[in-house]
Tab-separated table of C-alpha atoms and ligand atoms in Angstrom:
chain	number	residue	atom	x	y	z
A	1	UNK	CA	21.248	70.768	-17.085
A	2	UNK	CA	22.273	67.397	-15.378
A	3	UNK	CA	25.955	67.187	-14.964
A	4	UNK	CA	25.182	62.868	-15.471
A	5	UNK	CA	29.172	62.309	-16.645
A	6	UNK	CA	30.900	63.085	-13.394
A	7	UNK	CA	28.397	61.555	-10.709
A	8	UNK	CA	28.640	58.540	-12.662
A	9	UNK	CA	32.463	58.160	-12.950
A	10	UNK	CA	32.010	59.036	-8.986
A	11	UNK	CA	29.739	56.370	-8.783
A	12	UNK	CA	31.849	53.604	-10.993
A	13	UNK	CA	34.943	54.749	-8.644
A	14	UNK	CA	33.614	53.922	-5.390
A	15	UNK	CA	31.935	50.599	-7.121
A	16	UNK	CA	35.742	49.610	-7.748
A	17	UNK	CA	36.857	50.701	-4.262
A	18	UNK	CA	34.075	47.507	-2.353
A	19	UNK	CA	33.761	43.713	-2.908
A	20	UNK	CA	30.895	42.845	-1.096
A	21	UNK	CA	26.901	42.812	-1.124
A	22	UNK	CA	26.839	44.957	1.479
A	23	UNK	CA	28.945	47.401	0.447
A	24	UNK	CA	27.374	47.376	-2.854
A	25	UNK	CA	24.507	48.370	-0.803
A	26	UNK	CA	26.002	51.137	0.954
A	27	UNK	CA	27.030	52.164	-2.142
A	28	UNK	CA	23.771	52.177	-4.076
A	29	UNK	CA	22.394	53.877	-0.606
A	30	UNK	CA	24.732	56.980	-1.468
A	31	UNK	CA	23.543	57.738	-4.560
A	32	UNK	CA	19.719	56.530	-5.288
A	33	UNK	CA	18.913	56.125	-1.555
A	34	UNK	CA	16.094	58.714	0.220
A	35	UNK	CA	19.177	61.190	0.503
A	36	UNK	CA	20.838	59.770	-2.220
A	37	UNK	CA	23.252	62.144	-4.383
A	38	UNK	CA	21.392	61.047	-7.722
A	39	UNK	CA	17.719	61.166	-5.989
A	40	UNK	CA	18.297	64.953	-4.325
A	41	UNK	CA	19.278	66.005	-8.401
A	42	UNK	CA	15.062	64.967	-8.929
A	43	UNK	CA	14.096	67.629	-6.034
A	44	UNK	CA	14.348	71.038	-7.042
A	45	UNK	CA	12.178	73.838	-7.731
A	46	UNK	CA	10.990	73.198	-11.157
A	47	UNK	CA	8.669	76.256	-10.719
A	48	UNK	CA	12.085	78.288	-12.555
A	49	UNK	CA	11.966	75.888	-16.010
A	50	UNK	CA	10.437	76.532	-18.838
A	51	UNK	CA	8.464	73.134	-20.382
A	52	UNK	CA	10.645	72.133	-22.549
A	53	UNK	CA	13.532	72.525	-20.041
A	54	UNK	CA	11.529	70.445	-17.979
A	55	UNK	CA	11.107	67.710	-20.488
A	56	UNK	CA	14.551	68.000	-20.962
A	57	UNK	CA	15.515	67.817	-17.369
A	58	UNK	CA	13.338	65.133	-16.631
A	59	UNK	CA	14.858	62.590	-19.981
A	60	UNK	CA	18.431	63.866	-18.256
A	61	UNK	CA	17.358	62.890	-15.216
A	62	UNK	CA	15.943	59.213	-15.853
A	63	UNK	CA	18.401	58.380	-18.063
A	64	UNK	CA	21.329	59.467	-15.444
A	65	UNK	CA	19.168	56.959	-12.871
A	66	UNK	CA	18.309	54.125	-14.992
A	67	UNK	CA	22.758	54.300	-16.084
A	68	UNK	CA	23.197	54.291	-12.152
A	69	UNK	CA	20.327	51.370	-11.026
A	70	UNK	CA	22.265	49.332	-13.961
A	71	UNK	CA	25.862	49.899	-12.822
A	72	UNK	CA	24.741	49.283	-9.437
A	73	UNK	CA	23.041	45.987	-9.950
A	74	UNK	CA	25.756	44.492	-12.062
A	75	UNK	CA	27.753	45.297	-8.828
A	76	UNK	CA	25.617	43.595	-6.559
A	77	UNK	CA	25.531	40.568	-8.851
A	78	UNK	CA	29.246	40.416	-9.492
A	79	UNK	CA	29.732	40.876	-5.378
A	80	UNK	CA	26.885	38.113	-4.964
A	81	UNK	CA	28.965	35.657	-6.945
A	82	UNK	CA	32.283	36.111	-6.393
A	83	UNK	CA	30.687	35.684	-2.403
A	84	UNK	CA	29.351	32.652	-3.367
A	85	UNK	CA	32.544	31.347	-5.293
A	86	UNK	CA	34.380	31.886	-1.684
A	87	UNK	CA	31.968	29.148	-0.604
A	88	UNK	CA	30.814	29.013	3.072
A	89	UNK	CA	31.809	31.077	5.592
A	90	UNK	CA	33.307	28.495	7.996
A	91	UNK	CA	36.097	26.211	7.369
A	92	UNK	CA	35.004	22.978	6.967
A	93	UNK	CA	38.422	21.275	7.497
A	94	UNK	CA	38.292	22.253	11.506
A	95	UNK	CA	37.377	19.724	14.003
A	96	UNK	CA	33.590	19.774	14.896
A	97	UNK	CA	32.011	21.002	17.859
A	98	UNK	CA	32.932	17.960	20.715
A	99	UNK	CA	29.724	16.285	22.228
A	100	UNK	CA	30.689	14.826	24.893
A	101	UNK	CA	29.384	10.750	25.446
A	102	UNK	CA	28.029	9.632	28.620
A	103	UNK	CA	29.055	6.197	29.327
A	104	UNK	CA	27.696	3.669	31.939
A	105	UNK	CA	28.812	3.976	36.027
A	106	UNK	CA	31.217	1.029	36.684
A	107	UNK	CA	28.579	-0.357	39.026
A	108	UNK	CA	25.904	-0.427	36.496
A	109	UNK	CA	28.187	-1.804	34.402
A	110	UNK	CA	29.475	-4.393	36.793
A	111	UNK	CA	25.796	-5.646	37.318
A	112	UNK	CA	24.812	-5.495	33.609
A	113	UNK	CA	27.802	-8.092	33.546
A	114	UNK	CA	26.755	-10.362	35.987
A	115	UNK	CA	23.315	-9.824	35.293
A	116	UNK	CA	24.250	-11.509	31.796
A	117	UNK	CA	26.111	-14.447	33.540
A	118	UNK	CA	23.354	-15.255	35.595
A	119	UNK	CA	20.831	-15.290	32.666
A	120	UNK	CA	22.763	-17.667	30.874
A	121	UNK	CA	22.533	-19.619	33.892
A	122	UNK	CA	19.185	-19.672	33.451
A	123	UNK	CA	17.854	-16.904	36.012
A	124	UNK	CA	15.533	-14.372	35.716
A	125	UNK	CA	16.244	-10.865	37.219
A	126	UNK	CA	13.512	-9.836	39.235
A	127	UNK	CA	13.405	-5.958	39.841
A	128	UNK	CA	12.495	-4.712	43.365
A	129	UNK	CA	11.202	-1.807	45.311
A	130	UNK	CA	13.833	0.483	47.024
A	131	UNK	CA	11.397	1.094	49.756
A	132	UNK	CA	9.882	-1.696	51.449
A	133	UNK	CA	7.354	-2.801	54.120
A	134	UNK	CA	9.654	-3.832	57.464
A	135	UNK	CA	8.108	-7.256	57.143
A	136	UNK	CA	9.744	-7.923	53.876
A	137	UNK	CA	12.751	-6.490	54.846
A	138	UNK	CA	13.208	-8.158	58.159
A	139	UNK	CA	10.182	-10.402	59.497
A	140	UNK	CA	9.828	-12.758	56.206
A	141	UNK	CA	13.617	-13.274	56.678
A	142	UNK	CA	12.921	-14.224	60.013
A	143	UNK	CA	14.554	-11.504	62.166
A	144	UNK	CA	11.843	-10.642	64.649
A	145	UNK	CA	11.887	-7.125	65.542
A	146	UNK	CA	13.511	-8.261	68.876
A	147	UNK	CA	16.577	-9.774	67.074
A	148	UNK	CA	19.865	-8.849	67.292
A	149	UNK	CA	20.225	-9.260	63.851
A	150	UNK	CA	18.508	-6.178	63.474
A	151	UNK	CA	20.834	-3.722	64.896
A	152	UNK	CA	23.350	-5.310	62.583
A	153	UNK	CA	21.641	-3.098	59.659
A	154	UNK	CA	20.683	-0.035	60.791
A	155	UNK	CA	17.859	1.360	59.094
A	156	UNK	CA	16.290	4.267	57.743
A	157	UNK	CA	13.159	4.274	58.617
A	158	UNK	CA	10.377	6.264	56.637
A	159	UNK	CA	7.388	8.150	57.760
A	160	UNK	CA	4.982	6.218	56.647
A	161	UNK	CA	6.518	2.922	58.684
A	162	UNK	CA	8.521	1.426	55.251
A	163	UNK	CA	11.847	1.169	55.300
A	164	UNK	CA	14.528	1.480	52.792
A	165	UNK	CA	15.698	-1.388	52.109
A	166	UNK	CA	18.909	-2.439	53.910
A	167	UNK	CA	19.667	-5.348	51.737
A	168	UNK	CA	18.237	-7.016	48.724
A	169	UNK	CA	17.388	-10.284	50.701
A	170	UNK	CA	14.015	-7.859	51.187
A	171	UNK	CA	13.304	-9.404	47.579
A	172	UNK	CA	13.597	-12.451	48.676
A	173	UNK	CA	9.641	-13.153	49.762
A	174	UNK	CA	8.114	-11.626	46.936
A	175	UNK	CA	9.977	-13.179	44.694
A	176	UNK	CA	8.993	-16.874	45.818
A	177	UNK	CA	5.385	-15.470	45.662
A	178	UNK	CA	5.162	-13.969	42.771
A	179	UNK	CA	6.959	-16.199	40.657
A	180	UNK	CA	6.402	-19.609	42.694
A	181	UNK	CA	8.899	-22.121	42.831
A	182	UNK	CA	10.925	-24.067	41.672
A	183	UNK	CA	12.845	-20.987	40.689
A	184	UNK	CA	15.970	-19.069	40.005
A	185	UNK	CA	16.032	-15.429	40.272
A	186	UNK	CA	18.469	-12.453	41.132
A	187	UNK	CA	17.245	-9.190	42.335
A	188	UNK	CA	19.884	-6.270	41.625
A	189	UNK	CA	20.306	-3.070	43.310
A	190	UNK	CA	20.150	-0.394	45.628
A	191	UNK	CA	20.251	-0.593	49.335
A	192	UNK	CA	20.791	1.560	52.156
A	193	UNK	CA	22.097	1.857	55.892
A	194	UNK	CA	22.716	4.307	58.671
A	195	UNK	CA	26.436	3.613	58.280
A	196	UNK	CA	29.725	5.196	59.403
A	197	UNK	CA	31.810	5.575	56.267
A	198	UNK	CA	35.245	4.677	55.656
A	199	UNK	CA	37.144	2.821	52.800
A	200	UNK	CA	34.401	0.635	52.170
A	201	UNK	CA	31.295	1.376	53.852
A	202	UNK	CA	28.992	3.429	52.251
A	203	UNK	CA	25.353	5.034	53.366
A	204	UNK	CA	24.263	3.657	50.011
A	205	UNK	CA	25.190	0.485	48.109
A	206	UNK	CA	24.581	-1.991	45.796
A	207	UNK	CA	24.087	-5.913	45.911
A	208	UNK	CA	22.883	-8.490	44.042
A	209	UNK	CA	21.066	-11.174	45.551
A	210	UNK	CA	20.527	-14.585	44.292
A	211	UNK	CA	17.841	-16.834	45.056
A	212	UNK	CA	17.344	-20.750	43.850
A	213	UNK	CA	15.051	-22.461	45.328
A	214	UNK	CA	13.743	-26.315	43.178
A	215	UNK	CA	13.335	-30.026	44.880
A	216	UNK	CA	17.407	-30.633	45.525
A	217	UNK	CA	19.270	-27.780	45.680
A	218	UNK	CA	22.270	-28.301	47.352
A	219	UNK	CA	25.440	-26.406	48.472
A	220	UNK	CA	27.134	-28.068	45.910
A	221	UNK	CA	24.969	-26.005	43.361
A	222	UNK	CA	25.508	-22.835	45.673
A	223	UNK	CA	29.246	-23.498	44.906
A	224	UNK	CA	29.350	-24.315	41.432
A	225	UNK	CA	27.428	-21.116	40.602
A	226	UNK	CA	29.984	-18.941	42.308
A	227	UNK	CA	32.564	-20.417	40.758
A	228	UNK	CA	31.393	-20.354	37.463
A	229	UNK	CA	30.452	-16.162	38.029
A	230	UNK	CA	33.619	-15.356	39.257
A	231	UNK	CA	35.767	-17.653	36.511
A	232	UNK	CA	33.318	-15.290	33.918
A	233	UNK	CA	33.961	-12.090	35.829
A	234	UNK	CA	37.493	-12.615	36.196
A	235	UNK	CA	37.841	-14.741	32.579
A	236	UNK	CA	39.875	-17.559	34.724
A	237	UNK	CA	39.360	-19.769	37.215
A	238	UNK	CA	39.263	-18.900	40.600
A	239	UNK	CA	39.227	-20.782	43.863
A	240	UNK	CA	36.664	-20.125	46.320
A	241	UNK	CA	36.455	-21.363	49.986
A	242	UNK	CA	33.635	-21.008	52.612
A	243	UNK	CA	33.443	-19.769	56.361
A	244	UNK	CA	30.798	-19.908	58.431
A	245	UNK	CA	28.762	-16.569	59.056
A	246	UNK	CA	25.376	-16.288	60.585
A	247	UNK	CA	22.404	-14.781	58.962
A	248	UNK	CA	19.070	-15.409	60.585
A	249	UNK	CA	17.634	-16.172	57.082
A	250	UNK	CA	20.108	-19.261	55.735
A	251	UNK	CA	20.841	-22.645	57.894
A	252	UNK	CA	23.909	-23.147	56.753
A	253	UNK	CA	24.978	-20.153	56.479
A	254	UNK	CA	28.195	-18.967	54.624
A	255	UNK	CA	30.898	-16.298	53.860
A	256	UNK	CA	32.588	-17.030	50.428
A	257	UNK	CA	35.921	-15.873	49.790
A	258	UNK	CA	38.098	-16.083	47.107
A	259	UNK	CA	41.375	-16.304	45.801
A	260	UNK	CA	42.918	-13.413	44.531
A	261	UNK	CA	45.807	-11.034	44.267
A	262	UNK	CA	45.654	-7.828	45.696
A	263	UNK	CA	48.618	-5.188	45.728
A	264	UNK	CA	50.686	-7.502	44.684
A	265	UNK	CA	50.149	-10.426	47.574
A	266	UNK	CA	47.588	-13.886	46.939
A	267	UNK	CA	45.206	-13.798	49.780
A	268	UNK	CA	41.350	-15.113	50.391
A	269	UNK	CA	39.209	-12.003	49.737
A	270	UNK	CA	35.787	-12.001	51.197
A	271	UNK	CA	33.080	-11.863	48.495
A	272	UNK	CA	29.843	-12.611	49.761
A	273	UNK	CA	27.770	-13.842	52.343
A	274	UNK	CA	25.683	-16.872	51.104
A	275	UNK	CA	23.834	-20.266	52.793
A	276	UNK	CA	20.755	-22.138	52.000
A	277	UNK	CA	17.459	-20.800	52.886
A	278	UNK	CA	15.401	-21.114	56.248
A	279	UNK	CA	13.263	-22.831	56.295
A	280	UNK	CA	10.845	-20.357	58.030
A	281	UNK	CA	11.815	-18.279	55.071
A	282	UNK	CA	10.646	-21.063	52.442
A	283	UNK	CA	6.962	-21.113	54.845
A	284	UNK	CA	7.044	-17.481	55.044
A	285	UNK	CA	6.694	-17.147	51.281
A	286	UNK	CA	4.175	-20.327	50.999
A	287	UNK	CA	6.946	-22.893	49.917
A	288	UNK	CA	6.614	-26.237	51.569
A	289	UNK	CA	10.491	-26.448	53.515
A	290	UNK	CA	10.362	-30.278	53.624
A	291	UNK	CA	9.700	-30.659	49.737
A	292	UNK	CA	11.787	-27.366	48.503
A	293	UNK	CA	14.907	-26.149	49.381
A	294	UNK	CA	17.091	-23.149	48.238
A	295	UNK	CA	20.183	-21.339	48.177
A	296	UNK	CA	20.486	-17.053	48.597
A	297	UNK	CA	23.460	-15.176	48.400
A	298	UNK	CA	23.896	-11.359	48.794
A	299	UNK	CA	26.316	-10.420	46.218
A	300	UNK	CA	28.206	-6.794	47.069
A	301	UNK	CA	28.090	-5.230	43.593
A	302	UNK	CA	29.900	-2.313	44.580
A	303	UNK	CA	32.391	-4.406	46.500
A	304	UNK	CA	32.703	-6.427	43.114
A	305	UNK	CA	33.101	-3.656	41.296
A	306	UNK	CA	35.953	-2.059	43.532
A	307	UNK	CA	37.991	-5.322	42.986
A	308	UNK	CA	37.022	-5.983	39.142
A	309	UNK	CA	38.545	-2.402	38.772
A	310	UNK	CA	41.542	-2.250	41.602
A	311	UNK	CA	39.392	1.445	42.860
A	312	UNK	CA	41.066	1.803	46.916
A	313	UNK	CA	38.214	3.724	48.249
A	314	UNK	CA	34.099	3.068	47.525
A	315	UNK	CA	33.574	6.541	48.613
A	316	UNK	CA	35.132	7.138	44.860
A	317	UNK	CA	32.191	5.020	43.301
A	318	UNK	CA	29.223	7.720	44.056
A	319	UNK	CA	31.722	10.493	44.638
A	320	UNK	CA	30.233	12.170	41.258
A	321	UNK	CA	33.987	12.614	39.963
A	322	UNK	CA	34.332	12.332	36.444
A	323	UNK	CA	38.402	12.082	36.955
A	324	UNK	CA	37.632	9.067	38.064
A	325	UNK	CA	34.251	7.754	36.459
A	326	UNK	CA	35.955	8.611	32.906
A	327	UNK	CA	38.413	6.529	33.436
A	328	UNK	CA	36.159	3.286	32.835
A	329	UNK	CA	34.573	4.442	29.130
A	330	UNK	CA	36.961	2.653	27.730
A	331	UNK	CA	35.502	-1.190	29.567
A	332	UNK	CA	31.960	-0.338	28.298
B	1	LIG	N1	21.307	-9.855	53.084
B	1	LIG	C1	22.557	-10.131	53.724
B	1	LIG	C2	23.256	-8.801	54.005
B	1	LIG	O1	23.087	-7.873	53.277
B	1	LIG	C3	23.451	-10.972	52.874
B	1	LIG	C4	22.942	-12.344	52.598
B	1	LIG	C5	22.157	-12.599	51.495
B	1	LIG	C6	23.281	-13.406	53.432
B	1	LIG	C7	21.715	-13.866	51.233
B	1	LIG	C8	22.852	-14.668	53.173
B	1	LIG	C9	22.064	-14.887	52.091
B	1	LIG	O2	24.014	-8.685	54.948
């Protein structure tokens, strides 16, 4: 008949011997699996037995299986819950995963700063095209393609006869159009030129141009507007002093340094070129030159940003360097 007793015992020993679901699993495998030890008992020539052996062997051979399935799931249930008592399977005391933050380039930053100062000033920031028609960009601002001026900003020129932009002063006749005058607007961001690079030239650069333009707009206002951006960029006040610099586009025209310490040594640092608009500029855009006048500046963002931060070389700015982009996070 069955020998039930000793696959049983068998079957309790190896149920001490695991811990786990699994190799509960395994375990019940082994012995009622397809080629289970228990299951192969069930197939055998029954042809041989009598009925009532049958009967007998078949009772025997239930009973021995249902003793098994029972021992075997109270296995997998005491495995399933001392599993779960172990709680998860990760430690939840170890630092998580890091996700690393973007922050905001030091130039963007720099103009999102002055962009602020200027609002509370009471301008508007007017956004502009990078590429732009070569009247904008030179002919409103009264540099003739035969001017000299021209060659100072040497240009990329496009395919389709538009030019990118070699300075933000390109904003400066669609502005007065399309937001009439009096007004005061600034016009932030990208420009490029065919330049040689060094320690602060760049193919591509930022400025931020400033326009005011009303009924008596004076250099005096010019002035008092720098000085109250730089005194909020810097947080103190700082002198400023103009040269003379020539710009077909502004009569006067200006450079505006300031006062500032550099390595160590106080010295006039040149900031910006600046002056009151031309006249031809104001009738260019539709503005009547003997009621209106204006001031524009061309504010070097990237310049301002070099400074603001102490960086040595603006190649560093667009360099796509983390070492050193990371190391402004921290301002934002
Ligand atoms: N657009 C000039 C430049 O980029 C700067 C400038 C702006 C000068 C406004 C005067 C007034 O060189």
């Amino acid at each position: 008949m069955i020998e039930a007793e000793p696959l049983l015992a068998s079957l309790s020993a190896d149920l001490a011997a695991v811990t786990t679901p699994t190799e509960v699993a395994a375990v019940r495998a082994r012995y009622l699996g397809a080629e289970g030890s228990i299951t192969r008992l069930g197939k055998r020539d029954f042809s041989t037995m009598s009925k009532d052996e049958r009967r007998a062997f078949g009772s025997g051979f239930n009973e021995l299986k249902t003793r098994a399935d029972t021992v075997l799931k109270e296995a997998a249930a005491r495995a399933e819950a001392s599993k779960q008592a172990a709680g998860p399977a990760f430690d939840l005391t170890l630092p998580g995963a890091d996700r690393r933050q973007g922050a905001i380039h030091p130039i963007l930053s720099t103009q999102i700063e002055v962009e602020e100062i200027f609002r509370s000033m009471g301008f508007e920031v007017f956004a502009g095209d990078e590429a732009v028609s070569e009247y904008e960009n030179f002919d409103a601002l009264n540099i003739p393609g035969d001017h000299p001026a021209r060659d100072m900003q040497d240009t990329f020129w496009l395919e389709n006869g538009m030019v990118l932009r070699t300075h933000t002063s390109s904003m400066q006749n669609r502005a007065m159009r399309a937001l009439g005058v009096p007004l005061r607007a600034i016009f932030p961001g990208r420009c490029y030129r065919n330049e040689a690079l060094d320690l602060t030239h760049e193919n591509t650069f930022y400025q931020l141009e400033g326009l005011m333009v009303g009924e008596d707009v004076s250099v005096a206002h010019l002035i008092a507007v720098m000085r109250d951006l730089l005194a909020a960029v810097f947080r103190k006040e700082i002198q400023v002093r103009m040269r003379p610099g020539f710009f077909p586009f502004v009569e006067p025209g200006f450079e505006l340094d300031f006062r500032t310490t550099l390595n160590g040594v106080e010295r006039w640092v040149e900031l910006m070129p600046c002056g009151m608009v031309h006249p031809a500029v104001l009738r260019n855009a539709g503005v009547d030159p003997d009621r209106y006048s204006g001031f524009a500046f061309g504010l070097g963002l990237t310049r301002l940003a070099m400074l603001k931060y102490g960086a040595p070389d603006v190649r560093l700015f667009n360099s796509g360097d983390l070492r050193f982009n990371e190391q402004f996070r921290a301002t934002l």
